[in-house]
PDB file of C-alpha atoms in Angstrom:
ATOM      1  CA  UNK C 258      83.101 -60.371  41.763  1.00 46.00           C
ATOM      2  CA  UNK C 259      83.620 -63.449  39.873  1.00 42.00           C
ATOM      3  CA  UNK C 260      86.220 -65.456  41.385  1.00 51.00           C
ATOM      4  CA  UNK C 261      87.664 -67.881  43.584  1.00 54.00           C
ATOM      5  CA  UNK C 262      87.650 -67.395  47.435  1.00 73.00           C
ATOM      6  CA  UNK C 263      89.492 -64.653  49.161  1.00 82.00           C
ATOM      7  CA  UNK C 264      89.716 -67.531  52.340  1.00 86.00           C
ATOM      8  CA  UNK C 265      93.725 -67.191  51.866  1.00 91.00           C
ATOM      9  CA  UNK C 266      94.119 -63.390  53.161  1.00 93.00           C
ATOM     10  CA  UNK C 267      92.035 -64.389  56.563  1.00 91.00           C
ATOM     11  CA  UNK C 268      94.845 -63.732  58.854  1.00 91.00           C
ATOM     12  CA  UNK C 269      97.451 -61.635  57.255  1.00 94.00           C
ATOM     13  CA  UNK C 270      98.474 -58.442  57.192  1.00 93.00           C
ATOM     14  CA  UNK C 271      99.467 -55.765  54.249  1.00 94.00           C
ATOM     15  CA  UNK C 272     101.325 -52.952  57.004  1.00 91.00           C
ATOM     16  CA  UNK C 273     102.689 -53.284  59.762  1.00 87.00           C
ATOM     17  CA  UNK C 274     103.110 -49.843  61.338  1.00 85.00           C
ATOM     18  CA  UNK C 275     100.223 -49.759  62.685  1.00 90.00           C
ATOM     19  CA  UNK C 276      98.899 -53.670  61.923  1.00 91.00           C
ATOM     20  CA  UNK C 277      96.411 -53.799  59.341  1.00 95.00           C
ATOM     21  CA  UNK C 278      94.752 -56.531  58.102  1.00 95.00           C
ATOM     22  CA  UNK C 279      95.178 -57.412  54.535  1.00 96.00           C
ATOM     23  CA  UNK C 280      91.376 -57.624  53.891  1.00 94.00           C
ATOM     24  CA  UNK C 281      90.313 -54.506  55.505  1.00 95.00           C
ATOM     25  CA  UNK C 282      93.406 -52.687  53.803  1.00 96.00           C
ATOM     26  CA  UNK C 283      91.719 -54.014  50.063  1.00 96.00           C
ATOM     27  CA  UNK C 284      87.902 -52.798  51.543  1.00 94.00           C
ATOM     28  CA  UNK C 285      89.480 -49.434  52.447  1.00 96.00           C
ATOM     29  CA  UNK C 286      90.789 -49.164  48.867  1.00 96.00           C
ATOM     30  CA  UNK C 287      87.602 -50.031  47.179  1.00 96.00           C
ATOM     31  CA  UNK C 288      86.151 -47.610  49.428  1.00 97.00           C
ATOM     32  CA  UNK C 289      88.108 -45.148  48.312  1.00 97.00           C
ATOM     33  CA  UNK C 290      88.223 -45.821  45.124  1.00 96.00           C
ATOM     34  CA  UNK C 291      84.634 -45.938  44.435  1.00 96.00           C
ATOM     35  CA  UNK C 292      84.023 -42.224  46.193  1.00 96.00           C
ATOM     36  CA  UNK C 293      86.641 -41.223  44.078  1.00 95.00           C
ATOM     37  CA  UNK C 294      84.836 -42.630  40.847  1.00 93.00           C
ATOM     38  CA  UNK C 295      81.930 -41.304  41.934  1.00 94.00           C
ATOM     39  CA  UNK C 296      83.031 -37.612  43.374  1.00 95.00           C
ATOM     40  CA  UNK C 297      84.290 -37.259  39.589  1.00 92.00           C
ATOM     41  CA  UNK C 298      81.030 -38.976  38.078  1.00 92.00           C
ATOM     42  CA  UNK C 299      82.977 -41.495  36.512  1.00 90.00           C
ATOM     43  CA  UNK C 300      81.997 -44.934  35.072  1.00 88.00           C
ATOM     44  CA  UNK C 301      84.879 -47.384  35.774  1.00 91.00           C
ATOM     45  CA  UNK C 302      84.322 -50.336  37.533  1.00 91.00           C
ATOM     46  CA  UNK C 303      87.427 -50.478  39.402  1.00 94.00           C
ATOM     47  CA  UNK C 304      86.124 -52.951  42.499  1.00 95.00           C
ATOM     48  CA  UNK C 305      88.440 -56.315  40.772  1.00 95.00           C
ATOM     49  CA  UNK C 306      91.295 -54.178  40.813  1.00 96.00           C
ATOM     50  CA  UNK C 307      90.999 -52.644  44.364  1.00 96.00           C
ATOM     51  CA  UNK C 308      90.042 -55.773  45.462  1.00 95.00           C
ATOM     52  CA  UNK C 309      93.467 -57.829  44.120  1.00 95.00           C
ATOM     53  CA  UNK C 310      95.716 -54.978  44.429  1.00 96.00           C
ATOM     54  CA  UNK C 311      97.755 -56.234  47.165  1.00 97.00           C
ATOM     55  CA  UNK C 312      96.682 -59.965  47.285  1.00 96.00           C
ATOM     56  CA  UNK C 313     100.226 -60.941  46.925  1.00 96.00           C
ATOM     57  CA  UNK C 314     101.261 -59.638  50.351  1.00 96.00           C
ATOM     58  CA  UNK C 315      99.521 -63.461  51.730  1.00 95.00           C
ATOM     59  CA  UNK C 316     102.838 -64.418  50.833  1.00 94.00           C
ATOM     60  CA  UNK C 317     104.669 -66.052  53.469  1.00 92.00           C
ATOM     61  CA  UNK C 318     107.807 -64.299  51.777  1.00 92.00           C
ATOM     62  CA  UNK C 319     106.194 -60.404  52.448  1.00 94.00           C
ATOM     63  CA  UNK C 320     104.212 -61.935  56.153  1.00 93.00           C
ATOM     64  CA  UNK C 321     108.076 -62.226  57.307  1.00 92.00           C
ATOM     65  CA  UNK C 322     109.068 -59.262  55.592  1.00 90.00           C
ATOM     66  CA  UNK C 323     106.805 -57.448  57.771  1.00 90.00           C
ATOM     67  CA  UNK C 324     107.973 -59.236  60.865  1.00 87.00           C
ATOM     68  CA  UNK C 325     111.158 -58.020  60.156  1.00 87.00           C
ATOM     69  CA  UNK C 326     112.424 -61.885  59.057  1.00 87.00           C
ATOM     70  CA  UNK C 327     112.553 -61.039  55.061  1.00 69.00           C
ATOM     71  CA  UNK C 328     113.816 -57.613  53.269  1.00 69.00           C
ATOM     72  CA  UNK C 329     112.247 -57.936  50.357  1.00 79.00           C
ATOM     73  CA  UNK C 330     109.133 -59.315  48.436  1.00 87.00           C
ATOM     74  CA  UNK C 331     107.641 -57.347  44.924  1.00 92.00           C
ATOM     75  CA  UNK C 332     103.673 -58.853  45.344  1.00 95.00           C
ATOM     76  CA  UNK C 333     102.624 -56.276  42.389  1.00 96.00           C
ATOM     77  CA  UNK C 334     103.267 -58.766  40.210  1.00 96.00           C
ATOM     78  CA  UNK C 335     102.019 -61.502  41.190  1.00 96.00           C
ATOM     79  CA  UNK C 336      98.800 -59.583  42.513  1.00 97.00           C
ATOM     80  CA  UNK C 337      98.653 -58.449  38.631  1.00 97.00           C
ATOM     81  CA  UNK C 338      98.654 -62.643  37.829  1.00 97.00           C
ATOM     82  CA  UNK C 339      95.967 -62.921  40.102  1.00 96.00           C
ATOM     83  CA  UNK C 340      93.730 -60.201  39.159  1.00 96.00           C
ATOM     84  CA  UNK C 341      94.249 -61.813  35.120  1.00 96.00           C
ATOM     85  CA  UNK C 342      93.760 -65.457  36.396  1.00 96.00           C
ATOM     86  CA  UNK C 343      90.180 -63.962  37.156  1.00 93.00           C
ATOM     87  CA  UNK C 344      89.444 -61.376  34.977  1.00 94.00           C
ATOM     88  CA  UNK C 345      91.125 -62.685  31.803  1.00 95.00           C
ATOM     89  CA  UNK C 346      91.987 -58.575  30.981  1.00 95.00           C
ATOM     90  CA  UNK C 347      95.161 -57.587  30.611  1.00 95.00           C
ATOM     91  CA  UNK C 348      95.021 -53.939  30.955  1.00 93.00           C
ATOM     92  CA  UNK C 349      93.339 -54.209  34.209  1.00 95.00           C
ATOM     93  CA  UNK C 350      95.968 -56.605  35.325  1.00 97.00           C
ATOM     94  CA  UNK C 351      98.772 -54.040  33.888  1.00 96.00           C
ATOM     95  CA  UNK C 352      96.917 -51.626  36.286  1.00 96.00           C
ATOM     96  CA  UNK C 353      97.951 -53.901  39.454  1.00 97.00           C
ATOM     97  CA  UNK C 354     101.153 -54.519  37.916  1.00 97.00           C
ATOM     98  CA  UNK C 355     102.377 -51.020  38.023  1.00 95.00           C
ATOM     99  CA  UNK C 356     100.289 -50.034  41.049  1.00 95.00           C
ATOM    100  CA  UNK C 357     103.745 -49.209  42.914  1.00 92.00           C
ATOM    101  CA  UNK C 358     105.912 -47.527  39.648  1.00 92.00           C
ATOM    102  CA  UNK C 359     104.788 -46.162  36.368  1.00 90.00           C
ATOM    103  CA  UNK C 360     103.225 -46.625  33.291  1.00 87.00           C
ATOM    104  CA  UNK C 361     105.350 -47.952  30.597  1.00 81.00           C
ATOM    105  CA  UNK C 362     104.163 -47.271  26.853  1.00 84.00           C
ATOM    106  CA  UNK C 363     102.012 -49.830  24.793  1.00 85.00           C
ATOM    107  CA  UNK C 364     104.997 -51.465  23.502  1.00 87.00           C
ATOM    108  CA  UNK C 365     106.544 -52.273  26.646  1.00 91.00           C
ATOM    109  CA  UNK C 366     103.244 -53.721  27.987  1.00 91.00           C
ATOM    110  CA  UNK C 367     102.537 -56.178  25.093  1.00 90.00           C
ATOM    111  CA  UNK C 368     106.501 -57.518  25.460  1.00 93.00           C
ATOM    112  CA  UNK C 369     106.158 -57.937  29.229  1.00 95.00           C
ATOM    113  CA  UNK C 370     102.282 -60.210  28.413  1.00 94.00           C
ATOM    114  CA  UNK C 371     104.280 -61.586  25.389  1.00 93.00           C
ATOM    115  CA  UNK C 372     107.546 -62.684  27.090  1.00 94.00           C
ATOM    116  CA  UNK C 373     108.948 -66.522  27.161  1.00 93.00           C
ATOM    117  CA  UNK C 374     108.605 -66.907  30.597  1.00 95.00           C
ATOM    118  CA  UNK C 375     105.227 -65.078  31.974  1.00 96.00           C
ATOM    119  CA  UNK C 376     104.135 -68.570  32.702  1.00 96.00           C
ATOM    120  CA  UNK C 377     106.744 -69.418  34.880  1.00 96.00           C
ATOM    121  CA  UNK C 378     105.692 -66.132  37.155  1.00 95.00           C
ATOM    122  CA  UNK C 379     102.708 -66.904  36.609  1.00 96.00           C
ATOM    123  CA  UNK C 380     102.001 -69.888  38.851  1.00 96.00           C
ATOM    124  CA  UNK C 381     103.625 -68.588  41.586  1.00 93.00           C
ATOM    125  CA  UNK C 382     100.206 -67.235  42.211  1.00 94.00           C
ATOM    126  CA  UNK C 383      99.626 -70.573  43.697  1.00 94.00           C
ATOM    127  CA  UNK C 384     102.580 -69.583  46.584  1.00 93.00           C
ATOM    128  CA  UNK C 385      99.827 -67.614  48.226  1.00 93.00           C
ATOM    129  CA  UNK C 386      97.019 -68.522  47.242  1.00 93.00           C
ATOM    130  CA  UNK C 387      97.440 -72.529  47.665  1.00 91.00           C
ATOM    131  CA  UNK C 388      98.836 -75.292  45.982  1.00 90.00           C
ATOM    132  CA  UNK C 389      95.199 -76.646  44.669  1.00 88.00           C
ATOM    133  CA  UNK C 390      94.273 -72.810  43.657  1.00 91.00           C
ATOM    134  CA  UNK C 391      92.884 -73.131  39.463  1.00 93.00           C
ATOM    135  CA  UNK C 392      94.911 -71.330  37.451  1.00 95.00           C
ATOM    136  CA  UNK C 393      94.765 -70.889  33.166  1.00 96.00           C
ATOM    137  CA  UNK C 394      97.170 -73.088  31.447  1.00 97.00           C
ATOM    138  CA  UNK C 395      99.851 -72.313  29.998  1.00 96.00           C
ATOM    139  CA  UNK C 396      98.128 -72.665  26.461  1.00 97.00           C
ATOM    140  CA  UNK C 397      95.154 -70.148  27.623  1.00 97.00           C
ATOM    141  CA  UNK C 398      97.755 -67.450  28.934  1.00 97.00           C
ATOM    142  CA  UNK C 399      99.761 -67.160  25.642  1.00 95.00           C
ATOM    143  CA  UNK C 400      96.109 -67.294  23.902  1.00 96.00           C
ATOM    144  CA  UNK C 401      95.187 -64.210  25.883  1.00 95.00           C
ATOM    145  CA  UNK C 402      98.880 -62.245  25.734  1.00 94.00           C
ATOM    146  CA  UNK C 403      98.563 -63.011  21.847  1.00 93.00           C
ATOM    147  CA  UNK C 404      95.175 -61.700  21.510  1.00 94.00           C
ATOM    148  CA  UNK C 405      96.149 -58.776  24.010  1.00 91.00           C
ATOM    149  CA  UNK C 406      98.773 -58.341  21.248  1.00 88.00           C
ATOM    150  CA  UNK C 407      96.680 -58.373  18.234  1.00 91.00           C
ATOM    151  CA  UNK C 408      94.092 -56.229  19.407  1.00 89.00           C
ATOM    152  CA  UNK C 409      93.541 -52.307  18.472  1.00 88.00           C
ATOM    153  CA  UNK C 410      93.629 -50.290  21.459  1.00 84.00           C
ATOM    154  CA  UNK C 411      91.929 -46.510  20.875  1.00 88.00           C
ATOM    155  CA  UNK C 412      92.409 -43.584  22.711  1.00 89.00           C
ATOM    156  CA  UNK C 413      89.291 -44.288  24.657  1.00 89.00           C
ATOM    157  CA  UNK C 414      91.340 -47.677  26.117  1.00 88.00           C
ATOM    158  CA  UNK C 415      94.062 -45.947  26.926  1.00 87.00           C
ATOM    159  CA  UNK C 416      92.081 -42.939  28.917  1.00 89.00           C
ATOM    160  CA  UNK C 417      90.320 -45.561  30.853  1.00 90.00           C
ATOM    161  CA  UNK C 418      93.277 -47.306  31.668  1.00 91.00           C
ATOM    162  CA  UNK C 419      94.995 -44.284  33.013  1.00 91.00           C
ATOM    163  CA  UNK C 420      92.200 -43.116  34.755  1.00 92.00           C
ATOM    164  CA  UNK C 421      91.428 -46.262  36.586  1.00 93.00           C
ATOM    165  CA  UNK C 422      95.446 -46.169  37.375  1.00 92.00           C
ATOM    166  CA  UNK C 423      95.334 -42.870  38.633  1.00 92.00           C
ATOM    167  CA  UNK C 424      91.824 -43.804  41.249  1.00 92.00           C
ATOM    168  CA  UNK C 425      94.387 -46.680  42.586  1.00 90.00           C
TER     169      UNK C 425
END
């Protein structure tokens, strides 16, 4: 997998009933994921995605909330501007996004990568993952949201998509 170090999850947790470390929790799901894939002799490479699922649960924010200190912290989103900050693919970051709800039409997916203030969400990813974490400009994420915009998606994109949403 091609990016940064993982080093911030060392010590956290993504459950806490029972305690479970946030890096074997991701492993687990790759695990799964990949028997999944190939019990139904698919070809998806799904490890980025099970792999940055959760990320967003280093959060101080969701670490209290599962010490009972904090009641609420969404890390699918974030998780989903980690995943991109790697990747550079949207749909796979959609994926993470809605890893929790469901997925929205086409429409709804370029105006969320399209809207006038993804970049202020954006770096947030550097809440968890350090303030000296690399993350794309502000210039390179509207260049990628545009071209996510202008491209033609097929029905082979979108059974992909849904079938690497369904294996998370």
């Amino acid at each position: 997998m091609m990016m940064q170090s993982l080093g911030f999850l060392n010590g956290k947790y993504s459950h806490n009933d029972p305690p479970k470390k946030l890096l074997d929790h991701l492993e687990g799901v790759l695990k799964i994921a990949e028997n999944i894939n190939k019990f139904h002799k698919l070809d998806l490479n799904i490890e980025e995605i099970a792999l940055t699922h959760d990320v967003a649960k280093a959060h101080a924010l969701f670490q209290d909330r599962l010490n009972g200190k904090q009641r609420w912290f969404e890390h699918s989103e974030p998780s989903a501007f980690f995943l991109l900050n790697a990747t550079k693919n949207i749909l796979q970051a959609e994926i993470v996004r809605r890893h929790h709800t469901k997925i929205m039409n086409l429409r709804e997916i370029i105006n969320f990568w399209n809207s006038e203030d993804l970049y202020s969400k954006f770096v947030k990813i550097r809440e968890f993952a350090g303030s000296d974490f690399e993350i794309l400009s502000e210039d390179e994420l509207k260049k990628l949201a545009f071209q996510f915009l202008i491209q033609q998606h097929d029905m082979k994109d979108w059974l992909k998509f849904k079938s690497k949403y369904s294996i998370l």
